[in-house]
Short mmCIF file of C-alpha atoms and ligand atoms in Angstrom, two decimals:
data_model
loop_
_atom_site.label_atom_id
_atom_site.label_comp_id
_atom_site.label_asym_id
_atom_site.label_seq_id
_atom_site.Cartn_x
_atom_site.Cartn_y
_atom_site.Cartn_z
CA UNK C 1 -65.78 -40.15 -31.58
CA UNK C 2 -66.74 -40.60 -27.95
CA UNK C 3 -63.03 -41.46 -27.40
CA UNK C 4 -61.85 -38.12 -28.61
CA UNK C 5 -64.45 -36.32 -26.48
CA UNK C 6 -63.24 -38.05 -23.35
CA UNK C 7 -59.56 -37.33 -24.23
CA UNK C 8 -60.46 -33.62 -24.61
CA UNK C 9 -62.41 -33.43 -21.34
CA UNK C 10 -59.69 -35.18 -19.39
CA UNK C 11 -56.83 -33.16 -20.96
CA UNK C 12 -58.50 -29.78 -20.33
CA UNK C 13 -59.41 -30.80 -16.82
CA UNK C 14 -55.77 -31.77 -16.00
CA UNK C 15 -54.44 -28.67 -17.74
CA UNK C 16 -56.29 -26.46 -15.30
CA UNK C 17 -54.52 -28.05 -12.34
CA UNK C 18 -50.95 -28.00 -13.59
CA UNK C 19 -48.79 -26.37 -10.90
CA UNK C 20 -45.18 -27.30 -11.68
CA UNK C 21 -42.96 -27.50 -14.72
CA UNK C 22 -42.60 -31.25 -14.20
CA UNK C 23 -46.41 -31.65 -14.22
CA UNK C 24 -46.54 -29.67 -17.46
CA UNK C 25 -43.92 -31.88 -19.11
CA UNK C 26 -45.83 -35.02 -18.08
CA UNK C 27 -49.07 -33.55 -19.40
CA UNK C 28 -47.46 -32.67 -22.74
CA UNK C 29 -46.10 -36.19 -23.11
CA UNK C 30 -49.49 -37.72 -22.17
CA UNK C 31 -51.52 -35.76 -24.76
CA UNK C 32 -49.37 -34.10 -27.41
CA UNK C 33 -46.22 -36.24 -27.37
CA UNK C 34 -45.46 -38.97 -29.99
CA UNK C 35 -46.98 -41.55 -27.65
CA UNK C 36 -49.65 -39.19 -26.35
CA UNK C 37 -53.41 -39.85 -26.46
CA UNK C 38 -54.04 -37.61 -29.50
CA UNK C 39 -51.33 -39.34 -31.57
CA UNK C 40 -52.57 -42.78 -30.57
CA UNK C 41 -56.07 -41.77 -31.57
CA UNK C 42 -54.83 -40.54 -34.98
CA UNK C 43 -53.03 -43.83 -35.49
CA UNK C 44 -56.21 -45.74 -34.75
CA UNK C 45 -58.13 -43.95 -37.51
CA UNK C 46 -57.28 -46.75 -39.91
CA UNK C 47 -59.58 -49.11 -38.06
CA UNK C 48 -62.60 -46.86 -38.66
CA UNK C 49 -64.97 -47.19 -41.57
CA UNK C 50 -64.39 -45.02 -44.61
CA UNK C 51 -67.43 -42.89 -43.70
CA UNK C 52 -66.34 -42.25 -40.13
CA UNK C 53 -62.67 -41.59 -40.89
CA UNK C 54 -62.70 -37.99 -42.32
CA UNK C 55 -64.75 -36.50 -39.50
CA UNK C 56 -62.70 -38.34 -36.87
CA UNK C 57 -59.44 -37.16 -38.51
CA UNK C 58 -60.62 -33.56 -38.53
CA UNK C 59 -61.71 -33.81 -34.92
CA UNK C 60 -58.28 -35.18 -33.94
CA UNK C 61 -56.50 -32.29 -35.74
CA UNK C 62 -58.81 -29.73 -34.13
CA UNK C 63 -58.15 -31.21 -30.72
CA UNK C 64 -54.38 -31.24 -31.26
CA UNK C 65 -54.48 -27.52 -32.21
CA UNK C 66 -56.80 -26.62 -29.32
CA UNK C 67 -54.66 -28.37 -26.72
CA UNK C 68 -51.40 -26.90 -28.11
CA UNK C 69 -52.85 -23.38 -27.94
CA UNK C 70 -54.25 -23.85 -24.44
CA UNK C 71 -51.01 -25.37 -23.19
CA UNK C 72 -48.59 -22.67 -24.48
CA UNK C 73 -49.40 -19.83 -22.01
CA UNK C 74 -49.54 -22.26 -19.09
CA UNK C 75 -46.11 -23.67 -19.97
CA UNK C 76 -44.69 -20.15 -20.26
CA UNK C 77 -46.02 -19.16 -16.83
CA UNK C 78 -44.67 -22.30 -15.14
CA UNK C 79 -41.22 -21.84 -16.77
CA UNK C 80 -41.01 -18.26 -15.47
CA UNK C 81 -42.07 -19.35 -11.97
CA UNK C 82 -39.48 -22.11 -11.93
CA UNK C 83 -36.70 -19.70 -12.96
CA UNK C 84 -37.55 -17.22 -10.18
CA UNK C 85 -37.73 -20.00 -7.60
CA UNK C 86 -34.30 -21.30 -8.70
CA UNK C 87 -32.71 -17.88 -8.38
CA UNK C 88 -34.11 -17.39 -4.92
CA UNK C 89 -33.04 -20.79 -3.62
CA UNK C 90 -29.61 -21.54 -5.00
CA UNK C 91 -27.90 -18.44 -6.31
CA UNK C 92 -27.09 -15.00 -4.85
CA UNK C 93 -28.56 -13.51 -1.74
CA UNK C 94 -28.62 -9.91 -2.87
CA UNK C 95 -29.27 -8.69 0.65
CA UNK C 96 -25.87 -9.90 1.97
CA UNK C 97 -23.28 -7.12 2.44
CA UNK C 98 -20.48 -7.33 -0.15
CA UNK C 99 -16.96 -8.49 0.67
CA UNK C 100 -14.56 -5.56 0.88
CA UNK C 101 -11.51 -6.25 -1.29
CA UNK C 102 -8.16 -5.92 0.49
CA UNK C 103 -6.48 -2.75 -0.68
CA UNK C 104 -2.74 -2.35 -0.30
CA UNK C 105 -1.08 0.78 1.05
CA UNK C 106 2.41 2.21 1.10
CA UNK C 107 4.66 0.93 3.89
CA UNK C 108 4.81 3.57 6.67
CA UNK C 109 8.49 4.20 5.94
CA UNK C 110 7.80 4.84 2.23
CA UNK C 111 4.78 6.96 3.11
CA UNK C 112 6.95 9.08 5.44
CA UNK C 113 9.66 9.41 2.77
CA UNK C 114 7.00 10.72 0.37
CA UNK C 115 5.81 13.18 3.01
CA UNK C 116 9.36 14.43 3.63
CA UNK C 117 10.10 14.74 -0.10
CA UNK C 118 6.99 16.89 -0.41
CA UNK C 119 7.87 19.10 2.59
CA UNK C 120 11.41 19.72 1.34
CA UNK C 121 10.34 20.21 -2.27
CA UNK C 122 8.36 23.24 -1.08
CA UNK C 123 11.59 24.61 0.40
CA UNK C 124 13.45 24.11 -2.89
CA UNK C 125 15.22 20.82 -2.09
CA UNK C 126 15.53 18.17 -4.76
CA UNK C 127 15.61 14.47 -3.87
CA UNK C 128 18.57 12.28 -4.84
CA UNK C 129 19.26 8.62 -4.17
CA UNK C 130 22.56 6.82 -3.77
CA UNK C 131 24.14 3.36 -3.46
CA UNK C 132 23.66 1.31 -0.30
CA UNK C 133 26.92 -0.52 -0.93
CA UNK C 134 29.61 2.10 -0.51
CA UNK C 135 33.33 2.58 -0.53
CA UNK C 136 35.26 3.65 2.56
CA UNK C 137 36.24 6.76 0.61
CA UNK C 138 32.69 8.15 0.47
CA UNK C 139 31.39 6.69 3.72
CA UNK C 140 34.41 7.90 5.76
CA UNK C 141 37.41 9.52 4.04
CA UNK C 142 35.64 12.32 2.20
CA UNK C 143 33.64 12.97 5.37
CA UNK C 144 36.80 13.92 7.18
CA UNK C 145 37.08 10.54 8.93
CA UNK C 146 40.52 9.17 8.02
CA UNK C 147 41.33 5.48 8.45
CA UNK C 148 42.95 5.91 11.85
CA UNK C 149 40.31 8.27 13.25
CA UNK C 150 38.64 6.94 16.42
CA UNK C 151 35.27 8.28 15.23
CA UNK C 152 35.27 5.49 12.63
CA UNK C 153 34.58 3.03 15.44
CA UNK C 154 31.32 4.80 16.27
CA UNK C 155 29.77 3.42 13.10
CA UNK C 156 29.40 -0.33 13.51
CA UNK C 157 30.27 -1.10 9.95
CA UNK C 158 29.14 -4.13 7.94
CA UNK C 159 31.97 -5.13 5.66
CA UNK C 160 31.09 -6.47 2.21
CA UNK C 161 34.62 -7.00 0.99
CA UNK C 162 37.37 -7.89 3.46
CA UNK C 163 40.22 -7.64 4.30
CA UNK C 164 40.78 -3.92 3.81
CA UNK C 165 37.13 -2.99 4.48
CA UNK C 166 37.01 -0.77 1.44
CA UNK C 167 33.56 -1.99 0.31
CA UNK C 168 30.92 -1.69 3.03
CA UNK C 169 27.18 -1.31 3.57
CA UNK C 170 26.80 2.43 4.07
CA UNK C 171 26.45 3.27 7.74
CA UNK C 172 24.57 6.52 7.04
CA UNK C 173 23.27 8.53 4.10
CA UNK C 174 26.08 11.10 4.51
CA UNK C 175 28.27 9.58 1.73
CA UNK C 176 25.80 11.19 -0.65
CA UNK C 177 27.08 14.60 0.51
CA UNK C 178 30.36 14.15 -1.36
CA UNK C 179 28.79 12.24 -4.24
CA UNK C 180 26.29 15.06 -4.81
CA UNK C 181 28.81 17.88 -4.50
CA UNK C 182 31.15 16.13 -6.93
CA UNK C 183 28.40 16.14 -9.53
CA UNK C 184 27.01 19.64 -8.93
CA UNK C 185 28.17 23.21 -8.69
CA UNK C 186 26.65 25.30 -5.88
CA UNK C 187 23.96 26.20 -5.10
CA UNK C 188 23.24 22.68 -3.82
CA UNK C 189 19.97 21.92 -2.08
CA UNK C 190 19.25 18.18 -1.81
CA UNK C 191 17.72 15.62 0.46
CA UNK C 192 18.69 11.94 0.35
CA UNK C 193 16.23 9.39 1.71
CA UNK C 194 17.55 5.84 1.96
CA UNK C 195 18.61 2.79 3.91
CA UNK C 196 21.61 2.61 6.22
CA UNK C 197 23.18 -0.44 7.89
CA UNK C 198 25.03 -0.93 11.14
CA UNK C 199 26.32 -4.03 12.84
CA UNK C 200 24.65 -3.42 16.14
CA UNK C 201 22.43 -5.16 18.65
CA UNK C 202 18.75 -4.63 18.00
CA UNK C 203 16.54 -3.14 20.67
CA UNK C 204 13.35 -1.07 20.81
CA UNK C 205 15.06 1.93 19.20
CA UNK C 206 17.91 0.36 17.18
CA UNK C 207 17.79 -1.74 14.03
CA UNK C 208 20.67 -3.14 11.99
CA UNK C 209 18.93 -1.77 8.89
CA UNK C 210 17.14 1.56 9.21
CA UNK C 211 16.27 4.58 7.11
CA UNK C 212 17.75 8.05 7.17
CA UNK C 213 17.05 11.36 5.56
CA UNK C 214 20.14 13.36 4.72
CA UNK C 215 19.91 17.06 3.94
CA UNK C 216 22.56 19.25 2.34
CA UNK C 217 22.56 22.90 1.37
CA UNK C 218 25.68 24.66 0.05
CA UNK C 219 25.84 28.18 -1.33
CA UNK C 220 27.42 31.54 -0.58
CA UNK C 221 26.55 32.78 2.92
CA UNK C 222 24.68 29.75 4.21
CA UNK C 223 24.49 30.03 8.01
CA UNK C 224 23.50 28.01 11.05
CA UNK C 225 20.32 30.11 11.25
CA UNK C 226 19.34 28.75 7.80
CA UNK C 227 19.72 25.21 9.13
CA UNK C 228 17.60 26.10 12.12
CA UNK C 229 14.89 27.66 9.94
CA UNK C 230 14.72 24.67 7.58
CA UNK C 231 14.50 22.11 10.39
CA UNK C 232 11.99 24.22 12.30
CA UNK C 233 9.79 24.36 9.20
CA UNK C 234 10.12 20.59 8.71
CA UNK C 235 9.08 19.99 12.34
CA UNK C 236 6.09 22.33 11.99
CA UNK C 237 4.92 20.57 8.84
CA UNK C 238 5.41 17.12 10.33
CA UNK C 239 4.15 17.64 13.86
CA UNK C 240 2.09 20.84 13.83
CA UNK C 241 2.56 24.63 13.87
CA UNK C 242 3.42 24.86 17.59
CA UNK C 243 6.60 22.75 17.45
CA UNK C 244 9.97 24.12 18.55
CA UNK C 245 13.45 22.86 17.58
CA UNK C 246 16.36 22.58 20.00
CA UNK C 247 20.06 22.36 19.09
CA UNK C 248 22.77 21.15 21.42
CA UNK C 249 26.49 20.78 20.73
CA UNK C 250 27.50 17.42 19.35
CA UNK C 251 30.44 16.02 17.46
CA UNK C 252 30.49 14.67 13.92
CA UNK C 253 33.84 14.88 12.07
CA UNK C 254 32.17 16.20 8.91
CA UNK C 255 30.52 19.27 10.46
CA UNK C 256 31.84 22.23 12.41
CA UNK C 257 30.08 23.26 14.57
CA UNK C 258 28.09 20.05 15.04
CA UNK C 259 24.75 19.77 16.80
CA UNK C 260 22.12 17.24 17.66
CA UNK C 261 18.62 18.48 17.12
CA UNK C 262 15.40 17.69 18.91
CA UNK C 263 11.78 18.69 18.56
CA UNK C 264 9.64 19.47 21.59
CA UNK C 265 7.34 16.55 22.25
CA UNK C 266 4.01 16.86 20.42
CA UNK C 267 2.39 14.25 22.67
CA UNK C 268 2.77 16.24 25.92
CA UNK C 269 3.49 19.66 24.41
CA UNK C 270 6.96 19.63 25.94
CA UNK C 271 5.76 18.99 29.51
CA UNK C 272 7.27 15.51 29.76
CA UNK C 273 5.67 12.11 29.16
CA UNK C 274 6.54 8.47 28.50
CA UNK C 275 7.11 9.06 24.76
CA UNK C 276 9.79 11.74 25.38
CA UNK C 277 11.09 9.92 28.47
CA UNK C 278 9.94 12.88 30.61
CA UNK C 279 12.43 15.29 29.00
CA UNK C 280 9.92 17.24 26.89
CA UNK C 281 12.19 16.77 23.83
CA UNK C 282 12.54 14.09 21.16
CA UNK C 283 15.92 13.67 19.50
CA UNK C 284 15.71 13.43 15.73
CA UNK C 285 19.27 13.44 14.40
CA UNK C 286 22.60 15.14 13.89
CA UNK C 287 23.41 18.29 11.93
CA UNK C 288 25.88 21.13 11.55
CA UNK C 289 27.81 23.35 9.18
CA UNK C 290 29.66 21.36 6.53
CA UNK C 291 33.31 21.03 7.58
CA UNK C 292 35.80 22.99 5.40
CA UNK C 293 37.75 19.76 4.81
CA UNK C 294 34.62 18.16 3.29
CA UNK C 295 34.13 21.15 0.98
CA UNK C 296 37.80 21.07 -0.01
CA UNK C 297 37.65 17.31 -0.63
CA UNK C 298 35.11 17.79 -3.43
CA UNK C 299 36.82 20.85 -4.88
CA UNK C 300 34.65 23.59 -3.35
CA UNK C 301 36.44 26.64 -1.94
CA UNK C 302 35.42 26.99 1.73
CA UNK C 303 36.30 30.71 1.58
CA UNK C 304 33.56 31.16 -1.03
CA UNK C 305 31.00 28.57 -0.06
CA UNK C 306 29.46 27.41 3.18
CA UNK C 307 26.71 24.93 3.87
CA UNK C 308 24.78 22.90 6.36
CA UNK C 309 23.99 19.21 6.53
CA UNK C 310 21.70 17.10 8.66
CA UNK C 311 20.82 13.44 9.01
CA UNK C 312 17.78 12.07 10.78
CA UNK C 313 16.23 8.69 11.40
CA UNK C 314 12.98 8.20 9.52
CA UNK C 315 11.72 5.35 11.72
CA UNK C 316 12.26 7.57 14.76
CA UNK C 317 10.10 10.31 13.21
CA UNK C 318 7.28 7.85 12.55
CA UNK C 319 7.64 6.50 16.09
CA UNK C 320 7.25 10.01 17.48
CA UNK C 321 4.41 10.98 15.21
CA UNK C 322 2.33 7.83 15.71
CA UNK C 323 3.48 6.70 19.16
CA UNK C 324 5.20 3.48 17.98
CA UNK C 325 7.26 2.14 20.87
CA UNK C 326 9.36 -0.56 19.14
CA UNK C 327 11.34 0.06 15.95
CA UNK C 328 11.39 -3.68 15.18
CA UNK C 329 7.69 -3.48 14.23
CA UNK C 330 8.62 -1.83 10.92
CA UNK C 331 10.20 -4.98 9.55
CA UNK C 332 8.15 -7.64 11.30
CA UNK C 333 5.57 -7.74 8.49
CA UNK C 334 2.68 -7.91 10.94
CA UNK C 335 -0.40 -6.75 9.03
CA UNK C 336 -2.09 -5.54 12.22
CA UNK C 337 0.72 -2.99 12.60
CA UNK C 338 0.85 -2.00 8.92
CA UNK C 339 -2.93 -1.63 8.63
CA UNK C 340 -2.90 1.02 11.36
CA UNK C 341 -0.99 3.29 9.00
CA UNK C 342 -3.17 2.45 6.03
CA UNK C 343 -6.20 3.45 8.11
CA UNK C 344 -4.45 6.67 9.20
CA UNK C 345 -3.81 7.45 5.53
CA UNK C 346 -0.09 7.56 6.27
C1 LIG W 1 24.67 10.10 11.56
O1 LIG W 1 24.39 9.06 10.99
C2 LIG W 1 25.14 11.28 10.80
N1 LIG W 1 25.44 10.90 9.46
C3 LIG W 1 24.10 12.39 10.86
C4 LIG W 1 24.61 13.70 10.35
C5 LIG W 1 24.41 14.05 9.03
C6 LIG W 1 25.28 14.58 11.23
C7 LIG W 1 24.89 15.27 8.56
C8 LIG W 1 25.75 15.77 10.76
C9 LIG W 1 25.55 16.13 9.43
P1 LIG W 1 23.81 9.29 13.89
O2 LIG W 1 24.64 8.06 13.97
O3 LIG W 1 23.55 10.02 15.15
O4 LIG W 1 24.44 10.34 12.87
O5 LIG W 1 22.40 8.88 13.23
C10 LIG W 1 21.45 9.87 12.89
C11 LIG W 1 20.05 9.36 13.23
O6 LIG W 1 19.83 8.12 12.58
C12 LIG W 1 19.85 9.06 14.70
O7 LIG W 1 19.48 10.23 15.43
C13 LIG W 1 18.71 8.10 14.67
O8 LIG W 1 17.49 8.76 14.49
C14 LIG W 1 19.02 7.30 13.42
N2 LIG W 1 19.72 6.06 13.75
C15 LIG W 1 21.05 5.89 13.97
N3 LIG W 1 21.32 4.60 14.25
C16 LIG W 1 20.15 3.93 14.21
C17 LIG W 1 19.76 2.57 14.40
N4 LIG W 1 20.64 1.61 14.65
N5 LIG W 1 18.46 2.25 14.27
C18 LIG W 1 17.54 3.20 13.97
N6 LIG W 1 17.83 4.50 13.77
C19 LIG W 1 19.12 4.87 13.89
#
């Protein structure tokens, strides 16, 4: 019996000093495990006399219960402490700032197309889209540019199907004028955003593939002043309420009269700066009253109907609005350039 007393004293004494989960596991094995002191004592009961055995057996059972009960809360506390320590050392540092996920944004050209669609929708224009691979008939013939016309040379055409150059990459969005009028009766009020292609040397303001916005309005009594009003409104919406539009005579075979149109420079307020090359004006595109031959070509009677058309370069508008000085940046896929527009909410 003195054995069991000393096991109890020693076990309770060690229990008080347990400070880690490993210590606790060792203690449990030493006293309560299958080879622990209590079990060994129980196994040794057989060597006792018949009188001593019952009391010793009871004492062993009492001790086993007492130690189990005393050990349980200590084990629970050490397990909880070990879990907290593990989380602090090898998992998440909740104080670190999170990683911002990369969020995509529309390409500046697509964002500008959306902006233009919205502006023109408010003026009653619907958006239509057409093929980038065109026939000479729509790209030239129906636009009053016959095969032998010198103006055909102005458009540096990319030929898809030689030798008669009938299938080409469209050199402008104007072929959609005839395609739209063939499908619709007046009144016609459309814009056509889309890609155009020209076989020309690239520089800071010229690309071989670029984007245009065509506009076409045909009805009874459409006048040059309507064209001016529509483009003025577009410029105000794009660049601010103070903007003015300027028209100067220009030649395009499919309009009569033909004009080029510019907007006074928003950067210097028309005073002259690097962006507008010190002229105070930024050229945006060509325009004019639809030529009677174009109207006739699609079966409209020019004595009844009149209309205006315009075509502008979308990259050039973005360049003006955001001060981009090289058109080649739009297709270079440099994220530093593209992210500027995402940040501007363009
Ligand atoms: C035309 O393409 C005519 N179709 C515009 C038009 C439509 C006139 C309807 C009358 C009536 P032009 O070649 O000037 O015209 O091009 C119009 C605009 O497209 C230019 O002012 C410019 O902003 C843009 N552009 C033309 N060529 C390029 C190019 N290589 N790179 C980038 N933008 C270009």
